[in-house]
PDB file of C-alpha atoms and ligand atoms in Angstrom:
ATOM      1  CA  MET A  26       1.839 -18.368   3.016  1.00 98.00           C
ATOM      2  CA  LYS A  27       2.389 -15.130   4.525  1.00 98.00           C
ATOM      3  CA  ILE A  28       3.108 -11.961   1.885  1.00 98.00           C
ATOM      4  CA  LEU A  29       3.375  -8.489   2.631  1.00 98.00           C
ATOM      5  CA  ILE A  30       2.436  -5.747   0.699  1.00 98.00           C
ATOM      6  CA  PRO A  31       3.919  -2.740   1.558  1.00 98.00           C
ATOM      7  CA  GLY A  32       3.677   0.946   0.719  1.00 97.00           C
ATOM      8  CA  SER A  33       3.373   4.564   1.996  1.00 97.00           C
ATOM      9  CA  PHE A  34      -0.228   4.613   2.024  1.00 98.00           C
ATOM     10  CA  ASP A  35      -0.454   8.116   1.558  1.00 97.00           C
ATOM     11  CA  PRO A  36      -4.073   7.954   1.793  1.00 98.00           C
ATOM     12  CA  PRO A  37      -5.281   4.765   0.785  1.00 98.00           C
ATOM     13  CA  THR A  38      -7.223   4.557  -2.006  1.00 98.00           C
ATOM     14  CA  ASN A  39      -9.895   2.125  -3.621  1.00 98.00           C
ATOM     15  CA  GLY A  40      -6.667   0.303  -5.544  1.00 97.00           C
ATOM     16  CA  HIS A  41      -4.661  -0.237  -2.777  1.00 98.00           C
ATOM     17  CA  ILE A  42      -8.249  -1.146  -1.221  1.00 98.00           C
ATOM     18  CA  ASP A  43      -8.409  -3.990  -4.104  1.00 98.00           C
ATOM     19  CA  VAL A  44      -5.112  -4.976  -4.314  1.00 98.00           C
ATOM     20  CA  ILE A  45      -5.366  -5.707  -0.458  1.00 98.00           C
ATOM     21  CA  LYS A  46      -8.423  -7.550  -0.538  1.00 98.00           C
ATOM     22  CA  ARG A  47      -7.438 -10.058  -3.970  1.00 98.00           C
ATOM     23  CA  CYS A  48      -4.339 -10.628  -2.285  1.00 98.00           C
ATOM     24  CA  SER A  49      -6.290 -11.628   1.204  1.00 98.00           C
ATOM     25  CA  LYS A  50      -8.579 -14.383  -0.872  1.00 98.00           C
ATOM     26  CA  VAL A  51      -5.746 -15.808  -1.984  1.00 98.00           C
ATOM     27  CA  PHE A  52      -3.165 -15.198   0.659  1.00 98.00           C
ATOM     28  CA  ASP A  53      -3.315 -17.178   4.468  1.00 98.00           C
ATOM     29  CA  ASP A  54      -1.833 -14.564   5.948  1.00 98.00           C
ATOM     30  CA  VAL A  55      -1.896 -10.511   4.807  1.00 98.00           C
ATOM     31  CA  LEU A  56       0.169  -8.023   6.835  1.00 98.00           C
ATOM     32  CA  VAL A  57      -0.006  -4.557   5.181  1.00 99.00           C
ATOM     33  CA  GLY A  58       3.417  -2.201   5.990  1.00 98.00           C
ATOM     34  CA  VAL A  59       2.979   1.268   6.001  1.00 98.00           C
ATOM     35  CA  ILE A  60       6.749   3.108   5.990  1.00 97.00           C
ATOM     36  CA  VAL A  61       6.138   5.736   8.583  1.00 96.00           C
ATOM     37  CA  ASN A  62       7.007   9.479   6.685  1.00 83.00           C
ATOM     38  CA  PRO A  63       7.064   8.754   3.954  1.00 72.00           C
ATOM     39  CA  SER A  64       8.257  12.344   2.479  1.00 78.00           C
ATOM     40  CA  LYS A  65       8.388  16.147   4.137  1.00 71.00           C
ATOM     41  CA  ASN A  66       4.350  16.360   2.396  1.00 80.00           C
ATOM     42  CA  SER A  67       2.753  13.738   3.590  1.00 93.00           C
ATOM     43  CA  LEU A  68      -0.579  14.764   4.069  1.00 96.00           C
ATOM     44  CA  PHE A  69      -1.692  11.538   6.812  1.00 96.00           C
ATOM     45  CA  ALA A  70      -0.084  11.068   9.888  1.00 96.00           C
ATOM     46  CA  THR A  71       1.676   7.207  10.238  1.00 96.00           C
ATOM     47  CA  GLU A  72      -0.789   6.698  12.177  1.00 97.00           C
ATOM     48  CA  THR A  73      -3.707   7.829  10.618  1.00 97.00           C
ATOM     49  CA  ARG A  74      -2.319   6.421   7.985  1.00 98.00           C
ATOM     50  CA  GLU A  75      -2.190   2.594  10.399  1.00 98.00           C
ATOM     51  CA  LEU A  76      -5.865   3.830  11.076  1.00 98.00           C
ATOM     52  CA  MET A  77      -7.958   3.931   8.157  1.00 98.00           C
ATOM     53  CA  LEU A  78      -6.126   0.417   7.072  1.00 98.00           C
ATOM     54  CA  THR A  79      -7.108  -0.845  10.570  1.00 98.00           C
ATOM     55  CA  GLU A  80     -11.095   0.823  10.533  1.00 98.00           C
ATOM     56  CA  ILE A  81     -11.595  -0.384   6.199  1.00 98.00           C
ATOM     57  CA  PHE A  82     -10.084  -4.805   7.280  1.00 98.00           C
ATOM     58  CA  THR A  83     -11.151  -5.341  11.187  1.00 97.00           C
ATOM     59  CA  ASP A  84     -13.327  -7.984   9.366  1.00 96.00           C
ATOM     60  CA  THR A  85     -11.164  -9.804   7.387  1.00 98.00           C
ATOM     61  CA  ASN A  86      -9.348 -11.900   9.952  1.00 97.00           C
ATOM     62  CA  ASN A  87      -5.886 -12.733   8.008  1.00 98.00           C
ATOM     63  CA  VAL A  88      -5.347  -8.881   7.021  1.00 98.00           C
ATOM     64  CA  SER A  89      -3.130  -7.361   9.155  1.00 98.00           C
ATOM     65  CA  ILE A  90      -1.458  -3.711   9.693  1.00 98.00           C
ATOM     66  CA  LYS A  91       1.296  -2.467  11.468  1.00 98.00           C
ATOM     67  CA  THR A  92       4.079   0.783  10.293  1.00 98.00           C
ATOM     68  CA  PHE A  93       7.408  -0.048   9.632  1.00 98.00           C
ATOM     69  CA  GLU A  94      11.003   2.186   9.277  1.00 97.00           C
ATOM     70  CA  GLY A  95      14.128   1.444   7.782  1.00 96.00           C
ATOM     71  CA  LEU A  96      14.760  -1.519   5.101  1.00 97.00           C
ATOM     72  CA  LEU A  97      11.661  -3.658   3.071  1.00 98.00           C
ATOM     73  CA  VAL A  98      13.692  -6.573   3.743  1.00 98.00           C
ATOM     74  CA  ASP A  99      14.537  -5.574   7.585  1.00 98.00           C
ATOM     75  CA  PHE A 100      10.232  -5.359   7.870  1.00 98.00           C
ATOM     76  CA  ALA A 101       9.808  -8.454   6.325  1.00 98.00           C
ATOM     77  CA  LYS A 102      12.618 -11.046   7.684  1.00 97.00           C
ATOM     78  CA  ASN A 103      10.850 -10.147  11.205  1.00 98.00           C
ATOM     79  CA  ASN A 104       7.357 -10.969  10.647  1.00 98.00           C
ATOM     80  CA  GLU A 105       8.521 -13.605   8.637  1.00 97.00           C
ATOM     81  CA  VAL A 106       7.236 -13.011   5.601  1.00 98.00           C
ATOM     82  CA  GLN A 107       7.434 -15.373   2.392  1.00 97.00           C
ATOM     83  CA  ALA A 108       6.723 -12.572  -0.497  1.00 98.00           C
ATOM     84  CA  ILE A 109       6.209  -9.508  -0.843  1.00 98.00           C
ATOM     85  CA  VAL A 110       3.687  -8.279  -3.109  1.00 98.00           C
ATOM     86  CA  LYS A 111       3.222  -4.757  -5.469  1.00 98.00           C
ATOM     87  CA  GLY A 112       0.281  -4.041  -6.969  1.00 97.00           C
ATOM     88  CA  LEU A 113       1.274  -2.427 -10.483  1.00 96.00           C
ATOM     89  CA  ARG A 114      -1.043  -0.696 -12.631  1.00 93.00           C
ATOM     90  CA  ALA A 115       0.433   0.137 -15.843  1.00 87.00           C
ATOM     91  CA  MET A 116       4.195  -0.088 -17.228  1.00 85.00           C
ATOM     92  CA  THR A 117       4.590   3.330 -16.171  1.00 85.00           C
ATOM     93  CA  ASP A 118       4.972   1.447 -12.502  1.00 91.00           C
ATOM     94  CA  PHE A 119       6.865  -1.017 -13.350  1.00 93.00           C
ATOM     95  CA  ASP A 120      10.133  -0.587 -14.043  1.00 94.00           C
ATOM     96  CA  TYR A 121      11.246   1.095 -10.793  1.00 95.00           C
ATOM     97  CA  GLU A 122       9.314  -1.415  -9.340  1.00 97.00           C
ATOM     98  CA  PHE A 123      10.831  -4.081 -10.894  1.00 97.00           C
ATOM     99  CA  GLN A 124      14.205  -2.246  -9.894  1.00 97.00           C
ATOM    100  CA  MET A 125      13.227  -2.463  -6.557  1.00 97.00           C
ATOM    101  CA  ALA A 126      12.437  -5.961  -6.522  1.00 98.00           C
ATOM    102  CA  GLN A 127      16.005  -7.277  -7.985  1.00 97.00           C
ATOM    103  CA  MET A 128      17.143  -5.402  -5.003  1.00 97.00           C
ATOM    104  CA  ASN A 129      15.229  -6.657  -2.683  1.00 97.00           C
ATOM    105  CA  SER A 130      15.685 -10.183  -3.830  1.00 97.00           C
ATOM    106  CA  ASN A 131      19.880  -8.956  -4.269  1.00 96.00           C
ATOM    107  CA  LEU A 132      19.902  -7.505  -0.336  1.00 96.00           C
ATOM    108  CA  ALA A 133      17.535 -10.426   1.184  1.00 96.00           C
ATOM    109  CA  ASP A 134      16.668 -13.114  -0.585  1.00 88.00           C
ATOM    110  CA  PHE A 135      13.058 -12.126  -1.110  1.00 92.00           C
ATOM    111  CA  GLU A 136      10.858 -12.740  -4.270  1.00 95.00           C
ATOM    112  CA  THR A 137       8.664  -9.901  -4.878  1.00 98.00           C
ATOM    113  CA  ILE A 138       5.112 -10.785  -6.086  1.00 98.00           C
ATOM    114  CA  PHE A 139       3.655  -8.298  -8.799  1.00 97.00           C
ATOM    115  CA  VAL A 140      -0.560  -8.623  -9.003  1.00 97.00           C
ATOM    116  CA  PRO A 141      -1.853  -6.018 -10.988  1.00 96.00           C
ATOM    117  CA  ALA A 142      -4.595  -4.257 -10.243  1.00 95.00           C
ATOM    118  CA  SER A 143      -7.926  -3.899 -11.697  1.00 96.00           C
ATOM    119  CA  PRO A 144      -8.797  -2.513 -15.015  1.00 95.00           C
ATOM    120  CA  GLU A 145     -11.415   0.216 -12.962  1.00 95.00           C
ATOM    121  CA  TYR A 146      -8.904   1.660 -10.416  1.00 95.00           C
ATOM    122  CA  GLY A 147      -5.484   1.093 -13.298  1.00 93.00           C
ATOM    123  CA  TYR A 148      -5.306   5.619 -12.846  1.00 95.00           C
ATOM    124  CA  VAL A 149      -5.613   5.558  -9.602  1.00 96.00           C
ATOM    125  CA  SER A 150      -2.544   7.046  -7.691  1.00 96.00           C
ATOM    126  CA  SER A 151      -2.401   8.919  -3.616  1.00 96.00           C
ATOM    127  CA  SER A 152      -1.081  11.543  -5.799  1.00 95.00           C
ATOM    128  CA  MET A 153      -3.576  12.757  -7.442  1.00 96.00           C
ATOM    129  CA  VAL A 154      -5.936  12.009  -4.946  1.00 97.00           C
ATOM    130  CA  LYS A 155      -3.993  14.423  -3.277  1.00 96.00           C
ATOM    131  CA  GLU A 156      -4.278  16.766  -6.007  1.00 96.00           C
ATOM    132  CA  ILE A 157      -7.421  16.855  -6.940  1.00 97.00           C
ATOM    133  CA  ASN A 158      -9.005  16.840  -3.566  1.00 96.00           C
ATOM    134  CA  SER A 159      -6.520  20.242  -3.154  1.00 94.00           C
ATOM    135  CA  TYR A 160      -8.241  22.114  -5.334  1.00 96.00           C
ATOM    136  CA  GLY A 161     -11.772  20.956  -4.669  1.00 95.00           C
ATOM    137  CA  GLY A 162     -12.010  17.929  -6.801  1.00 97.00           C
ATOM    138  CA  ASP A 163     -14.032  14.801  -5.737  1.00 97.00           C
ATOM    139  CA  VAL A 164     -12.401  12.622  -5.395  1.00 98.00           C
ATOM    140  CA  SER A 165     -15.223  10.269  -4.238  1.00 97.00           C
ATOM    141  CA  LYS A 166     -15.438   6.963  -5.906  1.00 97.00           C
ATOM    142  CA  LEU A 167     -10.798   7.329  -5.428  1.00 98.00           C
ATOM    143  CA  VAL A 168     -10.711   6.729  -1.650  1.00 98.00           C
ATOM    144  CA  PRO A 169     -13.099   4.496   0.761  1.00 98.00           C
ATOM    145  CA  GLU A 170     -15.135   6.379   3.190  1.00 98.00           C
ATOM    146  CA  ASN A 171     -13.317   6.571   5.860  1.00 98.00           C
ATOM    147  CA  VAL A 172     -10.295   8.210   4.026  1.00 98.00           C
ATOM    148  CA  LEU A 173     -12.874  10.361   2.258  1.00 98.00           C
ATOM    149  CA  LYS A 174     -14.256  12.320   5.817  1.00 97.00           C
ATOM    150  CA  ARG A 175     -10.414  12.202   6.768  1.00 97.00           C
ATOM    151  CA  MET A 176      -9.929  13.920   4.199  1.00 96.00           C
ATOM    152  CA  ASN A 177     -12.520  16.912   3.717  1.00 92.00           C
ATOM    153  CA  ASN A 178     -11.580  17.229   7.506  1.00 86.00           C
ATOM    154  CA  VAL A 179      -8.345  18.103   6.878  1.00 71.00           C
TER     155      VAL A 179
HETATM  156  O1  PNS B  29       3.649   3.625  -1.568  1.00 97.72           O
HETATM  157  P1  PNS B  29       4.493   3.626  -2.577  1.00 97.72           P
HETATM  158  O2  PNS B  29       5.646   5.419  -1.988  1.00 97.72           O
HETATM  159  O3  PNS B  29       4.907   2.991  -4.027  1.00 97.72           O
HETATM  160  O4  PNS B  29       6.015   3.079  -1.759  1.00 97.72           O
HETATM  161  C1  PNS B  29       7.473   3.074  -1.363  1.00 97.72           C
HETATM  162  C2  PNS B  29       7.893   2.081  -0.476  1.00 97.72           C
HETATM  163  C3  PNS B  29       7.470   1.774   1.093  1.00 97.72           C
HETATM  164  C4  PNS B  29       7.568   0.470  -0.652  1.00 97.72           C
HETATM  165  C5  PNS B  29       9.175   2.301  -0.905  1.00 97.72           C
HETATM  166  O5  PNS B  29       9.494   2.867  -0.604  1.00 97.72           O
HETATM  167  C6  PNS B  29      10.320   1.027   0.588  1.00 97.72           C
HETATM  168  O6  PNS B  29      10.736  -0.535   0.124  1.00 97.72           O
HETATM  169  N1  PNS B  29      10.592   1.346   0.862  1.00 97.72           N
HETATM  170  C7  PNS B  29      11.518   0.946   2.541  1.00 97.72           C
HETATM  171  C8  PNS B  29      13.528   1.385   2.404  1.00 97.72           C
HETATM  172  C9  PNS B  29      13.478   0.484   1.170  1.00 97.72           C
HETATM  173  O7  PNS B  29      13.992  -1.108   1.935  1.00 97.72           O
HETATM  174  N2  PNS B  29      14.039   0.719   0.412  1.00 97.72           N
HETATM  175  C10 PNS B  29      15.084   0.257  -0.878  1.00 97.72           C
HETATM  176  C11 PNS B  29      13.981  -0.705  -1.365  1.00 97.72           C
HETATM  177  S1  PNS B  29      15.378  -1.885  -2.768  1.00 97.72           S
END
C-alpha cells in the first residue's frame, strides 16, 4: 500500500522523522509531500525542506520526498497513493485534523489514517522549535543533526 504523509516540515522535527520511519515499516511505499510556501514566515525555502528530508531518508528505500502545490487530494491522486497519513500529537491536533480528513474524504474519497506520535515527541512542533531557536535556546534534542546545522546558519 502506498501512503502520503503531507506537511510543511518547516523544519522537519524528530517527531516527523519518527512518524515517517514507523510508517516505512508498516506500509510498502511512503511518499512525503512537502507543501510549497506554507506561509510568508517560513524559515526554510521549499527546496531546503525537501533536501533536509531527502538527506535523512536517503538510505530508506521505500520513502520518497516530493514538493506539492495546490490541493492535497490532487497531489495524492496524481501520485496514486491509497491513503493520507497524519501524525497526531494530542487532542489539540484532533479537531483540525479530523475536519481536514472529512473534507479530503468529501473532496476526493480519500481515507486519512492517524498515527499517534511517540510519547517522547508528543510536545515537539516546528513552530516551537523555530521560536526556541530564534531566542538562542537549545533545540538539539528536537531536530535531526542536518536540520540543526542549517538552523544555526540561518
Ligand atoms: O505540517 P502542516 O502545516 O500541519 O501541514 C498542513 C498541510 C500541508 C497538510 C495542509 O495545509 C494541506 O493539506 N494543504 C494543502 C491544501 C489543501 O488541500 N487544503 C484543503 C485541506 S482540507
